[in-house]
Tab-separated table of C-alpha atoms in Angstrom:
chain	number	residue	atom	x	y	z
A	1	MET	CA	0.000	0.000	0.000
A	2	ALA	CA	1.223	3.495	-0.819
A	3	ASN	CA	2.900	5.429	1.959
A	4	PRO	CA	0.500	7.934	3.668
A	5	GLY	CA	3.251	10.517	3.898
A	6	LEU	CA	3.871	10.278	0.159
A	7	LEU	CA	0.186	10.647	-0.641
A	8	ARG	CA	-0.180	13.647	1.637
A	9	ARG	CA	2.856	15.330	0.059
A	10	LEU	CA	1.573	14.686	-3.461
A	11	LEU	CA	-1.834	16.053	-2.548
A	12	LEU	CA	-0.382	19.250	-1.091
A	13	ARG	CA	1.914	19.692	-4.065
A	14	SER	CA	-0.831	19.094	-6.658
A	15	LEU	CA	-3.110	21.641	-4.975
A	16	SER	CA	-0.463	24.241	-4.229
A	17	PRO	CA	-1.218	27.723	-5.576
A	18	THR	CA	0.956	28.930	-8.426
A	19	GLY	CA	-0.058	32.533	-8.711
A	20	ASP	CA	-0.948	32.035	-12.401
A	21	HIS	CA	-4.462	32.659	-13.597
A	22	GLY	CA	-6.243	30.110	-15.735
A	23	VAL	CA	-3.835	27.239	-14.955
A	24	SER	CA	-5.531	23.878	-14.520
A	25	ARG	CA	-5.100	22.284	-11.060
A	26	LEU	CA	-5.528	18.665	-10.084
A	27	SER	CA	-8.877	18.313	-8.359
A	28	PRO	CA	-9.146	16.321	-5.094
A	29	SER	CA	-11.443	13.822	-6.813
A	30	THR	CA	-8.889	13.242	-9.560
A	31	PHE	CA	-6.148	12.785	-7.006
A	32	ARG	CA	-8.231	10.315	-4.979
A	33	HIS	CA	-8.870	8.364	-8.169
A	34	GLN	CA	-5.161	8.009	-8.889
A	35	LEU	CA	-4.444	6.767	-5.344
A	36	SER	CA	-6.139	3.490	-6.149
A	37	LEU	CA	-3.674	2.956	-8.993
A	38	HIS	CA	-0.563	3.233	-6.814
A	39	SER	CA	1.470	0.121	-6.163
A	40	THR	CA	4.175	-0.547	-3.608
A	41	ALA	CA	6.966	0.026	-6.144
A	42	THR	CA	8.935	3.210	-5.532
A	43	VAL	CA	12.010	4.938	-6.866
A	44	PRO	CA	14.981	4.184	-4.582
A	45	PRO	CA	16.097	7.136	-2.430
A	46	GLU	CA	19.584	7.117	-3.959
A	47	THR	CA	18.114	8.319	-7.266
A	48	PHE	CA	17.854	11.816	-5.766
A	49	SER	CA	20.638	14.285	-5.239
A	50	ARG	CA	21.585	15.103	-1.650
A	51	LYS	CA	19.604	18.321	-1.498
A	52	GLU	CA	16.372	16.656	-2.608
A	53	LYS	CA	16.857	13.175	-1.127
A	54	PRO	CA	13.660	12.322	0.742
A	55	ALA	CA	13.201	9.820	3.462
A	56	GLU	CA	12.731	6.294	2.194
A	57	LYS	CA	9.147	6.271	3.422
A	58	ASN	CA	8.385	9.248	1.176
A	59	ALA	CA	9.905	7.826	-2.024
A	60	THR	CA	8.050	8.778	-5.205
A	61	LYS	CA	6.688	6.774	-8.137
A	62	TRP	CA	7.369	8.056	-11.625
A	63	PHE	CA	5.996	7.742	-15.103
A	64	THR	CA	8.914	7.172	-17.526
A	65	LEU	CA	9.091	8.511	-21.078
A	66	PRO	CA	11.021	6.724	-23.847
A	67	PRO	CA	14.739	7.563	-24.241
A	68	TYR	CA	15.340	10.671	-26.299
A	69	THR	CA	16.154	10.121	-29.949
A	70	ALA	CA	17.175	12.892	-32.327
A	71	ALA	CA	14.205	14.406	-34.110
A	72	VAL	CA	14.339	14.726	-37.866
A	73	ASP	CA	14.259	18.321	-39.060
A	74	GLY	CA	11.469	18.033	-41.605
A	75	ALA	CA	12.157	21.387	-43.256
A	76	VAL	CA	15.807	20.547	-43.917
A	77	LEU	CA	14.983	17.003	-44.980
A	78	GLY	CA	12.356	18.183	-47.459
A	79	LYS	CA	14.725	20.764	-48.873
A	80	GLU	CA	17.439	18.153	-49.401
A	81	ILE	CA	14.999	15.853	-51.227
A	82	ALA	CA	13.781	18.722	-53.395
A	83	GLY	CA	17.292	19.938	-54.154
A	84	ALA	CA	18.776	16.580	-55.124
A	85	LYS	CA	20.251	16.871	-58.623
A	86	ASN	CA	20.907	13.160	-59.241
A	87	ASP	CA	20.009	9.728	-57.933
A	88	GLY	CA	23.379	9.161	-56.290
A	89	VAL	CA	23.037	11.772	-53.559
A	90	LYS	CA	23.372	10.452	-50.027
A	91	LEU	CA	20.666	11.957	-47.884
A	92	ARG	CA	22.068	12.465	-44.401
A	93	GLN	CA	19.905	12.655	-41.337
A	94	ALA	CA	18.886	16.221	-40.644
A	95	SER	CA	18.476	16.176	-36.877
A	96	ASN	CA	18.192	18.863	-34.288
A	97	SER	CA	18.373	18.883	-30.526
A	98	THR	CA	15.261	19.616	-28.545
A	99	THR	CA	14.327	20.822	-25.083
A	100	ALA	CA	12.855	18.797	-22.243
A	101	LEU	CA	9.534	20.608	-22.649
A	102	LYS	CA	9.292	19.808	-26.369
A	103	TRP	CA	10.211	16.173	-25.779
A	104	ILE	CA	7.408	15.741	-23.241
A	105	VAL	CA	4.906	17.391	-25.584
A	106	ARG	CA	6.062	15.132	-28.402
A	107	CYS	CA	5.800	11.945	-26.315
A	108	CYS	CA	2.565	12.916	-24.558
A	109	PRO	CA	0.460	15.007	-26.958
A	110	GLU	CA	-2.614	14.267	-24.857
A	111	LEU	CA	-1.237	16.225	-21.875
A	112	PRO	CA	-2.306	19.901	-21.782
A	113	ARG	CA	0.695	22.125	-22.411
A	114	ASN	CA	-0.131	24.340	-19.425
A	115	LEU	CA	-0.017	21.274	-17.150
A	116	VAL	CA	3.428	20.294	-18.451
A	117	GLN	CA	4.660	23.840	-17.874
A	118	LYS	CA	3.236	23.730	-14.343
A	119	LEU	CA	5.137	20.521	-13.589
A	120	PHE	CA	8.360	22.299	-14.545
A	121	ARG	CA	7.514	25.310	-12.362
A	122	LEU	CA	6.844	23.014	-9.405
A	123	ARG	CA	10.156	21.247	-10.116
A	124	GLN	CA	8.427	17.874	-10.493
A	125	VAL	CA	10.227	16.781	-13.661
A	126	ARG	CA	13.335	14.589	-13.484
A	127	ARG	CA	15.878	13.402	-16.015
A	128	GLU	CA	18.057	10.325	-16.132
A	129	CYS	CA	21.153	11.215	-18.138
A	130	SER	CA	22.528	8.923	-20.790
A	131	ASN	CA	26.031	9.988	-19.674
A	132	MET	CA	26.594	7.676	-16.715
A	133	GLU	CA	29.597	9.677	-15.459
A	134	ASP	CA	27.446	12.784	-15.006
A	135	CYS	CA	24.517	10.963	-13.474
A	136	ASN	CA	26.434	8.742	-11.042
A	137	VAL	CA	28.377	11.480	-9.301
A	138	GLY	CA	28.051	10.804	-5.593
A	139	SER	CA	26.022	7.639	-6.103
A	140	GLN	CA	27.065	4.814	-3.810
A	141	SER	CA	24.991	2.116	-5.526
A	142	GLY	CA	26.090	2.924	-9.071
A	143	LYS	CA	22.501	3.473	-10.177
A	144	PRO	CA	21.815	6.615	-12.225
A	145	ARG	CA	20.344	9.503	-10.320
A	146	LEU	CA	17.273	11.415	-11.324
A	147	ARG	CA	18.039	15.104	-11.450
A	148	ARG	CA	15.714	18.021	-11.792
A	149	VAL	CA	15.470	19.381	-15.306
A	150	ALA	CA	14.253	22.765	-16.541
A	151	ALA	CA	11.869	23.221	-19.460
A	152	LYS	CA	14.540	24.781	-21.691
A	153	ASP	CA	17.312	22.309	-20.887
A	154	SER	CA	18.592	20.514	-23.997
A	155	MET	CA	18.168	16.768	-24.293
A	156	ASN	CA	21.021	14.398	-25.053
A	157	LEU	CA	20.634	11.142	-26.946
A	158	GLY	CA	19.414	8.416	-24.591
A	159	ASP	CA	18.203	10.758	-21.826
A	160	ARG	CA	14.952	9.720	-20.168
A	161	ILE	CA	12.364	12.002	-18.615
A	162	PHE	CA	10.409	11.056	-15.473
A	163	LEU	CA	7.045	12.631	-14.632
A	164	PRO	CA	4.889	12.187	-11.508
A	165	ILE	CA	2.705	9.096	-11.859
A	166	THR	CA	-0.343	11.319	-11.340
A	167	VAL	CA	-0.220	12.487	-14.960
A	168	LYS	CA	-1.323	9.027	-16.094
A	169	VAL	CA	-4.755	9.387	-14.506
A	170	LEU	CA	-5.667	12.928	-15.513
A	171	PRO	CA	-9.108	13.173	-17.132
A	172	LEU	CA	-8.419	13.944	-20.789
A	173	GLU	CA	-10.670	16.258	-22.723
A	174	LYS	CA	-11.580	14.274	-25.818
A	175	LYS	CA	-13.062	15.946	-28.837
A	176	GLU	CA	-16.675	15.080	-29.205
A	177	CYS	CA	-17.572	13.601	-32.557
A	178	PHE	CA	-20.619	15.377	-33.924
A	179	TYR	CA	-20.646	13.318	-37.105
A	180	ASN	CA	-22.816	10.261	-37.583
A	181	GLU	CA	-21.679	6.945	-38.967
A	182	GLU	CA	-22.793	7.789	-42.497
A	183	GLU	CA	-20.755	11.002	-42.518
A	184	VAL	CA	-17.648	9.306	-41.106
A	185	ASN	CA	-17.887	6.480	-43.653
A	186	PHE	CA	-18.279	9.010	-46.457
A	187	ILE	CA	-15.097	10.880	-45.507
A	188	ARG	CA	-13.190	7.609	-45.225
A	189	SER	CA	-14.520	6.513	-48.618
A	190	LEU	CA	-12.596	9.455	-50.121
A	191	GLU	CA	-9.232	7.884	-49.245
A	192	LEU	CA	-6.985	7.109	-52.192
A	193	TYR	CA	-3.829	6.146	-50.307
A	194	LYS	CA	-2.562	5.823	-46.745
A	195	ASP	CA	0.768	4.908	-45.152
A	196	PRO	CA	2.449	5.749	-41.824
A	197	ALA	CA	3.468	9.212	-43.085
A	198	ILE	CA	0.686	10.528	-45.326
A	199	ILE	CA	-2.963	10.148	-46.167
A	200	VAL	CA	-4.402	11.134	-49.567
A	201	VAL	CA	-8.052	11.848	-50.338
A	202	ASN	CA	-10.066	12.662	-53.435
A	203	LYS	CA	-11.625	15.948	-52.350
A	204	PRO	CA	-15.187	16.416	-53.609
A	205	PRO	CA	-16.164	19.767	-55.155
A	206	GLY	CA	-17.992	22.155	-52.854
A	207	LEU	CA	-16.151	21.098	-49.699
A	208	ALA	CA	-13.769	23.728	-48.313
A	209	VAL	CA	-10.278	22.534	-47.444
A	210	GLN	CA	-9.849	24.877	-44.485
A	211	GLY	CA	-12.285	26.680	-42.202
A	212	GLY	CA	-12.970	30.386	-42.307
A	213	ILE	CA	-15.697	33.010	-42.309
A	214	GLY	CA	-18.946	31.549	-43.574
A	215	ILE	CA	-17.572	27.994	-43.719
A	216	LYS	CA	-19.429	25.548	-41.489
A	217	THR	CA	-17.577	22.376	-42.435
A	218	SER	CA	-14.039	21.940	-43.773
A	219	LEU	CA	-12.042	18.906	-44.808
A	220	ASP	CA	-9.313	19.915	-42.362
A	221	GLU	CA	-11.778	19.630	-39.477
A	222	LEU	CA	-13.345	16.439	-40.800
A	223	ALA	CA	-9.955	14.770	-41.224
A	224	GLY	CA	-9.087	15.529	-37.594
A	225	THR	CA	-12.154	13.579	-36.504
A	226	CYS	CA	-12.587	10.900	-39.168
A	227	LEU	CA	-9.074	10.206	-40.498
A	228	THR	CA	-6.913	10.203	-37.370
A	229	TYR	CA	-7.439	6.475	-36.674
A	230	ASP	CA	-4.989	5.301	-33.981
A	231	TYR	CA	-2.697	8.329	-34.284
A	232	ALA	CA	-2.433	10.777	-31.392
A	233	GLU	CA	-2.366	13.780	-33.743
A	234	PRO	CA	-4.701	14.692	-36.613
A	235	PRO	CA	-3.631	14.834	-40.276
A	236	ARG	CA	-2.172	18.192	-41.329
A	237	LEU	CA	-2.654	20.043	-44.607
A	238	VAL	CA	0.456	20.528	-46.755
A	239	HIS	CA	-1.174	22.213	-49.780
A	240	ARG	CA	-4.567	23.594	-50.822
A	241	LEU	CA	-7.328	23.134	-53.366
A	242	ASP	CA	-10.006	25.701	-54.141
A	243	ARG	CA	-13.387	24.991	-52.625
A	244	ASP	CA	-14.997	24.262	-56.001
A	245	CYS	CA	-11.967	22.346	-57.269
A	246	SER	CA	-11.801	18.583	-56.784
A	247	GLY	CA	-9.142	15.911	-56.776
A	248	ILE	CA	-6.006	14.805	-54.970
A	249	LEU	CA	-5.303	16.368	-51.574
A	250	VAL	CA	-2.290	15.203	-49.536
A	251	MET	CA	-2.066	15.477	-45.745
A	252	GLY	CA	0.768	14.582	-43.387
A	253	ARG	CA	-0.177	12.147	-40.637
A	254	THR	CA	2.541	13.406	-38.284
A	255	GLN	CA	4.101	16.785	-37.685
A	256	THR	CA	7.408	15.596	-39.159
A	257	SER	CA	5.937	14.168	-42.368
A	258	ALA	CA	3.765	17.268	-42.812
A	259	THR	CA	6.819	19.512	-42.445
A	260	VAL	CA	8.782	17.457	-44.988
A	261	LEU	CA	5.950	17.587	-47.540
A	262	HIS	CA	5.306	21.267	-46.976
A	263	SER	CA	8.994	21.933	-47.547
A	264	ILE	CA	8.897	19.957	-50.808
A	265	PHE	CA	5.859	21.876	-52.090
A	266	ARG	CA	7.484	25.161	-51.087
A	267	GLU	CA	10.812	24.300	-52.718
A	268	LYS	CA	9.044	23.365	-55.941
A	269	THR	CA	7.551	26.855	-56.136
A	270	PHE	CA	10.712	28.595	-54.932
A	271	GLY	CA	12.929	26.829	-57.428
A	272	ALA	CA	10.622	27.224	-60.424
A	273	SER	CA	12.648	30.159	-61.714
A	274	ASN	CA	15.676	27.867	-61.984
A	275	ASP	CA	15.635	26.363	-65.501
A	276	GLU	CA	17.569	23.333	-64.272
A	277	THR	CA	14.828	22.523	-61.759
A	278	VAL	CA	12.045	22.930	-64.278
A	279	LYS	CA	13.707	21.109	-67.165
A	280	GLY	CA	15.405	18.418	-65.141
A	281	LYS	CA	13.991	15.663	-63.003
A	282	ARG	CA	10.860	16.858	-61.260
A	283	PHE	CA	10.497	15.527	-57.737
A	284	LEU	CA	6.853	16.640	-57.497
A	285	GLN	CA	4.389	16.482	-60.372
A	286	ARG	CA	0.746	17.530	-60.420
A	287	ARG	CA	-1.593	17.159	-63.363
A	288	TYR	CA	-5.002	18.801	-63.448
A	289	TRP	CA	-7.752	18.177	-65.971
A	290	ALA	CA	-9.759	21.211	-67.018
A	291	LEU	CA	-12.503	21.801	-69.561
A	292	VAL	CA	-12.114	25.278	-71.071
A	293	ILE	CA	-14.175	27.485	-73.347
A	294	GLY	CA	-12.356	27.918	-76.653
A	295	SER	CA	-9.052	26.430	-77.723
A	296	PRO	CA	-5.452	27.636	-77.206
A	297	ARG	CA	-3.432	28.596	-80.262
A	298	HIS	CA	-0.897	25.845	-79.667
A	299	PRO	CA	-1.683	22.261	-78.626
A	300	ASN	CA	0.909	22.450	-75.853
A	301	GLY	CA	3.212	24.973	-74.282
A	302	SER	CA	4.403	26.725	-71.162
A	303	ILE	CA	2.967	29.811	-69.473
A	304	SER	CA	5.230	32.066	-67.429
A	305	ALA	CA	3.196	35.022	-66.212
A	306	PRO	CA	3.572	36.675	-62.772
A	307	LEU	CA	0.462	37.083	-60.640
A	308	ALA	CA	-0.616	39.633	-58.058
A	309	LYS	CA	-3.642	40.206	-55.857
A	310	VAL	CA	-5.916	43.166	-56.482
A	311	VAL	CA	-8.191	44.286	-53.639
A	312	LEU	CA	-11.733	45.341	-54.546
A	313	ASP	CA	-14.783	46.841	-52.782
A	314	ASN	CA	-12.736	48.526	-50.052
A	315	GLY	CA	-11.121	45.282	-49.016
A	316	LYS	CA	-14.288	43.167	-49.092
A	317	SER	CA	-13.081	41.019	-51.999
A	318	ASP	CA	-10.038	40.432	-54.167
A	319	ILE	CA	-8.979	38.816	-57.415
A	320	ILE	CA	-5.730	37.482	-58.815
A	321	THR	CA	-4.516	38.935	-62.095
A	322	VAL	CA	-1.530	38.784	-64.441
A	323	VAL	CA	0.808	41.746	-63.919
A	324	ASN	CA	4.074	43.129	-65.210
A	325	SER	CA	6.629	42.111	-62.607
A	326	SER	CA	8.769	45.141	-63.433
A	327	LEU	CA	5.942	47.467	-62.394
A	328	THR	CA	5.025	45.917	-59.055
A	329	SER	CA	7.086	44.403	-56.273
A	330	SER	CA	4.185	42.313	-54.944
A	331	SER	CA	3.995	40.013	-57.986
A	332	GLN	CA	4.655	36.293	-57.678
A	333	HIS	CA	6.388	34.218	-60.311
A	334	ALA	CA	3.979	31.622	-61.754
A	335	VAL	CA	4.675	28.885	-64.300
A	336	THR	CA	2.176	26.444	-65.835
A	337	LYS	CA	2.628	23.803	-68.518
A	338	TYR	CA	-0.356	22.711	-70.598
A	339	LYS	CA	-1.354	20.376	-73.398
A	340	VAL	CA	-4.607	19.599	-75.215
A	341	ILE	CA	-6.000	16.134	-74.421
A	342	GLY	CA	-9.415	16.419	-76.082
A	343	SER	CA	-11.708	18.789	-77.954
A	344	SER	CA	-15.290	18.948	-79.257
A	345	SER	CA	-17.106	20.616	-82.109
A	346	ASN	CA	-18.888	22.922	-79.681
A	347	GLY	CA	-15.889	25.077	-78.873
A	348	LEU	CA	-14.836	23.249	-75.686
A	349	THR	CA	-11.358	21.846	-75.075
A	350	TRP	CA	-9.939	19.508	-72.451
A	351	LEU	CA	-6.527	20.557	-71.135
A	352	GLU	CA	-3.981	18.856	-68.929
A	353	LEU	CA	-2.462	21.554	-66.715
A	354	SER	CA	0.786	21.029	-64.817
A	355	PRO	CA	1.526	23.817	-62.328
A	356	ILE	CA	5.256	24.222	-61.734
A	357	THR	CA	4.633	26.834	-59.050
A	358	GLY	CA	1.780	26.820	-56.551
A	359	ARG	CA	0.127	30.251	-56.560
A	360	LYS	CA	-3.431	31.063	-55.564
A	361	HIS	CA	-5.854	30.641	-58.514
A	362	GLN	CA	-2.837	30.166	-60.795
A	363	LEU	CA	-4.454	27.726	-63.232
A	364	ARG	CA	-7.716	29.640	-63.448
A	365	VAL	CA	-6.001	32.972	-64.162
A	366	HIS	CA	-3.480	31.559	-66.631
A	367	CYS	CA	-6.274	29.853	-68.589
A	368	ALA	CA	-8.537	32.913	-68.619
A	369	GLU	CA	-6.043	35.758	-69.109
A	370	VAL	CA	-3.064	34.193	-70.891
A	371	LEU	CA	-4.591	31.441	-73.032
A	372	GLY	CA	-7.901	33.269	-73.437
A	373	THR	CA	-9.751	30.052	-72.616
A	374	PRO	CA	-11.495	30.351	-69.216
A	375	ILE	CA	-12.382	27.158	-67.390
A	376	VAL	CA	-15.997	26.040	-67.638
A	377	GLY	CA	-17.840	27.003	-64.450
A	378	ASP	CA	-15.291	29.657	-63.434
A	379	TYR	CA	-17.593	32.638	-63.051
A	380	LYS	CA	-14.981	34.699	-61.221
A	381	TYR	CA	-12.399	34.850	-63.995
A	382	GLY	CA	-14.537	33.862	-66.980
A	383	TRP	CA	-17.920	35.460	-66.306
A	384	GLN	CA	-18.049	37.187	-69.700
A	385	SER	CA	-17.685	33.876	-71.536
A	386	HIS	CA	-20.562	32.416	-69.496
A	387	ARG	CA	-23.051	35.224	-70.212
A	388	ASN	CA	-24.242	33.518	-73.378
A	389	TRP	CA	-23.725	29.966	-72.151
A	390	LYS	CA	-25.965	27.384	-73.819
A	391	PRO	CA	-26.223	23.879	-72.360
A	392	LEU	CA	-25.073	21.010	-74.552
A	393	HIS	CA	-27.684	18.316	-75.113
A	394	TRP	CA	-27.238	14.789	-76.398
A	395	PRO	CA	-30.435	12.738	-76.095
A	396	ASN	CA	-28.590	9.466	-75.588
A	397	PHE	CA	-26.613	10.782	-72.655
A	398	ASP	CA	-29.590	12.657	-71.190
A	399	ASN	CA	-31.645	9.460	-71.151
A	400	LYS	CA	-28.770	7.457	-69.692
A	401	TYR	CA	-28.216	9.807	-66.763
A	402	SER	CA	-31.917	10.481	-66.172
A	403	GLU	CA	-32.382	6.754	-65.516
A	404	GLU	CA	-29.597	6.822	-62.935
A	405	LEU	CA	-30.847	9.883	-61.051
A	406	PRO	CA	-33.561	8.085	-59.000
A	407	LYS	CA	-30.910	5.598	-57.813
A	408	ARG	CA	-28.544	8.298	-56.572
A	409	LYS	CA	-28.414	9.172	-52.939
A	410	ASN	CA	-27.784	12.575	-51.448
A	411	LEU	CA	-24.306	12.870	-50.010
A	412	PRO	CA	-23.551	14.123	-46.478
A	413	PHE	CA	-22.746	17.777	-45.766
A	414	GLY	CA	-25.066	18.953	-48.543
A	415	LEU	CA	-22.691	17.817	-51.286
A	416	ASP	CA	-23.913	16.827	-54.745
A	417	VAL	CA	-21.367	15.798	-57.360
A	418	ASP	CA	-23.958	14.765	-59.945
A	419	ILE	CA	-25.197	18.189	-61.001
A	420	GLY	CA	-23.155	20.784	-62.902
A	421	SER	CA	-22.161	19.174	-66.206
A	422	VAL	CA	-22.057	21.008	-69.547
A	423	SER	CA	-25.603	19.809	-70.251
A	424	GLU	CA	-26.958	22.137	-67.544
A	425	LYS	CA	-27.636	25.851	-67.519
A	426	HIS	CA	-25.148	26.635	-64.772
A	427	PRO	CA	-22.170	24.241	-65.018
A	428	ARG	CA	-19.827	23.838	-62.065
A	429	LEU	CA	-16.092	24.483	-62.092
A	430	HIS	CA	-14.462	21.863	-64.323
A	431	LEU	CA	-11.040	21.727	-62.647
A	432	HIS	CA	-9.812	18.469	-61.127
A	433	CYS	CA	-6.431	17.408	-59.712
A	434	LYS	CA	-6.263	14.108	-61.587
A	435	GLN	CA	-2.741	12.809	-61.024
A	436	MET	CA	0.168	13.413	-58.690
A	437	VAL	CA	3.651	11.965	-58.359
A	438	LEU	CA	5.564	12.628	-55.146
A	439	PRO	CA	8.448	11.057	-53.194
A	440	ASN	CA	7.675	8.224	-50.815
A	441	ILE	CA	8.114	10.214	-47.596
A	442	SER	CA	7.396	7.196	-45.400
A	443	GLN	CA	10.316	5.301	-46.970
A	444	VAL	CA	12.674	8.241	-46.460
A	445	LEU	CA	11.711	8.834	-42.828
A	446	GLN	CA	11.993	5.182	-41.843
A	447	ASN	CA	15.463	4.826	-43.359
A	448	VAL	CA	16.848	8.154	-42.173
A	449	GLN	CA	15.646	7.595	-38.617
A	450	GLN	CA	17.078	4.076	-38.547
A	451	TYR	CA	20.324	4.403	-40.500
A	452	SER	CA	21.003	8.174	-40.419
A	453	TYR	CA	21.354	8.337	-44.215
A	454	PHE	CA	19.490	7.394	-47.371
A	455	ASP	CA	20.580	6.826	-50.963
A	456	LEU	CA	18.251	8.728	-53.291
A	457	SER	CA	18.780	6.097	-55.975
A	458	GLN	CA	16.559	3.907	-53.782
A	459	LEU	CA	13.859	6.546	-53.389
A	460	GLU	CA	10.501	5.369	-54.687
A	461	SER	CA	7.768	7.566	-56.095
A	462	LEU	CA	4.076	7.394	-55.305
A	463	GLU	CA	1.823	7.678	-58.349
A	464	LEU	CA	-1.686	8.765	-57.407
A	465	ASP	CA	-4.775	9.010	-59.595
A	466	ALA	CA	-8.194	10.387	-58.660
A	467	PRO	CA	-11.332	9.589	-60.695
A	468	LEU	CA	-13.372	12.518	-62.005
A	469	PRO	CA	-16.457	13.626	-60.070
A	470	SER	CA	-19.737	12.508	-61.651
A	471	TYR	CA	-20.582	15.818	-63.332
A	472	MET	CA	-17.130	16.100	-64.950
A	473	GLN	CA	-17.263	12.484	-66.091
A	474	ARG	CA	-20.590	13.244	-67.749
A	475	SER	CA	-19.107	16.297	-69.477
A	476	TRP	CA	-16.180	14.140	-70.634
A	477	ASP	CA	-18.566	11.558	-72.107
A	478	ILE	CA	-20.653	14.239	-73.842
A	479	THR	CA	-17.774	16.174	-75.382
A	480	ASN	CA	-15.971	13.035	-76.546
A	481	SER	CA	-18.998	11.349	-78.115
């Protein structure tokens, strides 16, 4: 049975005032609950330094964290992958030291950060050093001592952190799931690929990627509830798709993998002005399918036109437009490659668009202002071309789809991917991220963490493909009949 003196000391310490407002304190009921979980095992008195050595009857139980291992610097790692010029490059481990506070947060993401900070203020955090010479100074038994550690103290490889056992029984605030089974199954049905590092979904049109003003539901929020699975942290966004755009969306399943991917996407845009990067081996490839009004002069080509944001209505709205980079310092370099993949006799053309950079509304603006062929359903940048829009009708296709309509079921969150084809009066945006090729981040992380280096000649690529939404598939069938 646990020592009464120990329990009394823990109770007084857990309820001691800190002088900080809004800091969570352990309630008496919580403390009483954890008492039942105590066993007779204690940390030997010699594990304390002389100044803090308690009586044997007051020895403390601890909760032990895993030994510290160097964390991979995702930003540096992603940059090295993106900057590799040939397959023979040896990718060294990009590691950085971390503090005791960050290591606890990393190992125990379920613990509130303010509680961890409070444990440091109350000097209730201990460290067992990996350097036995430092830890055994003054120890008669030869066992490593547990020494107090500050939040900002750097960790050494092999160091272990000890926390009061009481943290294991704190009531955790779990996020309530407000989504029913049908909604959860729908979000999971969007998955195209999943591994320990990333998760890829086929985003439906009409669903915002990230929350904001006027947005009730976002894929970012839904993924945190429906796509976390057994992970302690939710998937993180590494790039964006417009709300009305559909297709491949990649998310990192851990903070490290998300940082690596974000660095790769950023480096692709940053290095687009380097001809060697653009013309050489491309470590990240994205291919969009778009149906445009009209036809470009050339069946394929490259667009290099800087973009800038223009604020309208006293800041209430804005648009992106092509500008002369020599006249404005706020312009952003934007490069897009395109090629014709299909056309019809009704003045519509299917394009495959490959963005080299990743600017806001880049594909929509380049199609509308540079090629002069706005994307079907893009009323923001191609509203003039839609003023005289006339739906395309083919009896055979109309009959085929009208028979299927009664069988269709409304999707959750008010989504409907069946309406909006070119046979309707108001078509939806016909822009879809169809294919993507990216490095196998999971393979890189596993090898770098285990062997401290990786040969890029062994780096595999993930090839992803997302089927068209129903309304775009119908438009494809109609225009290619």
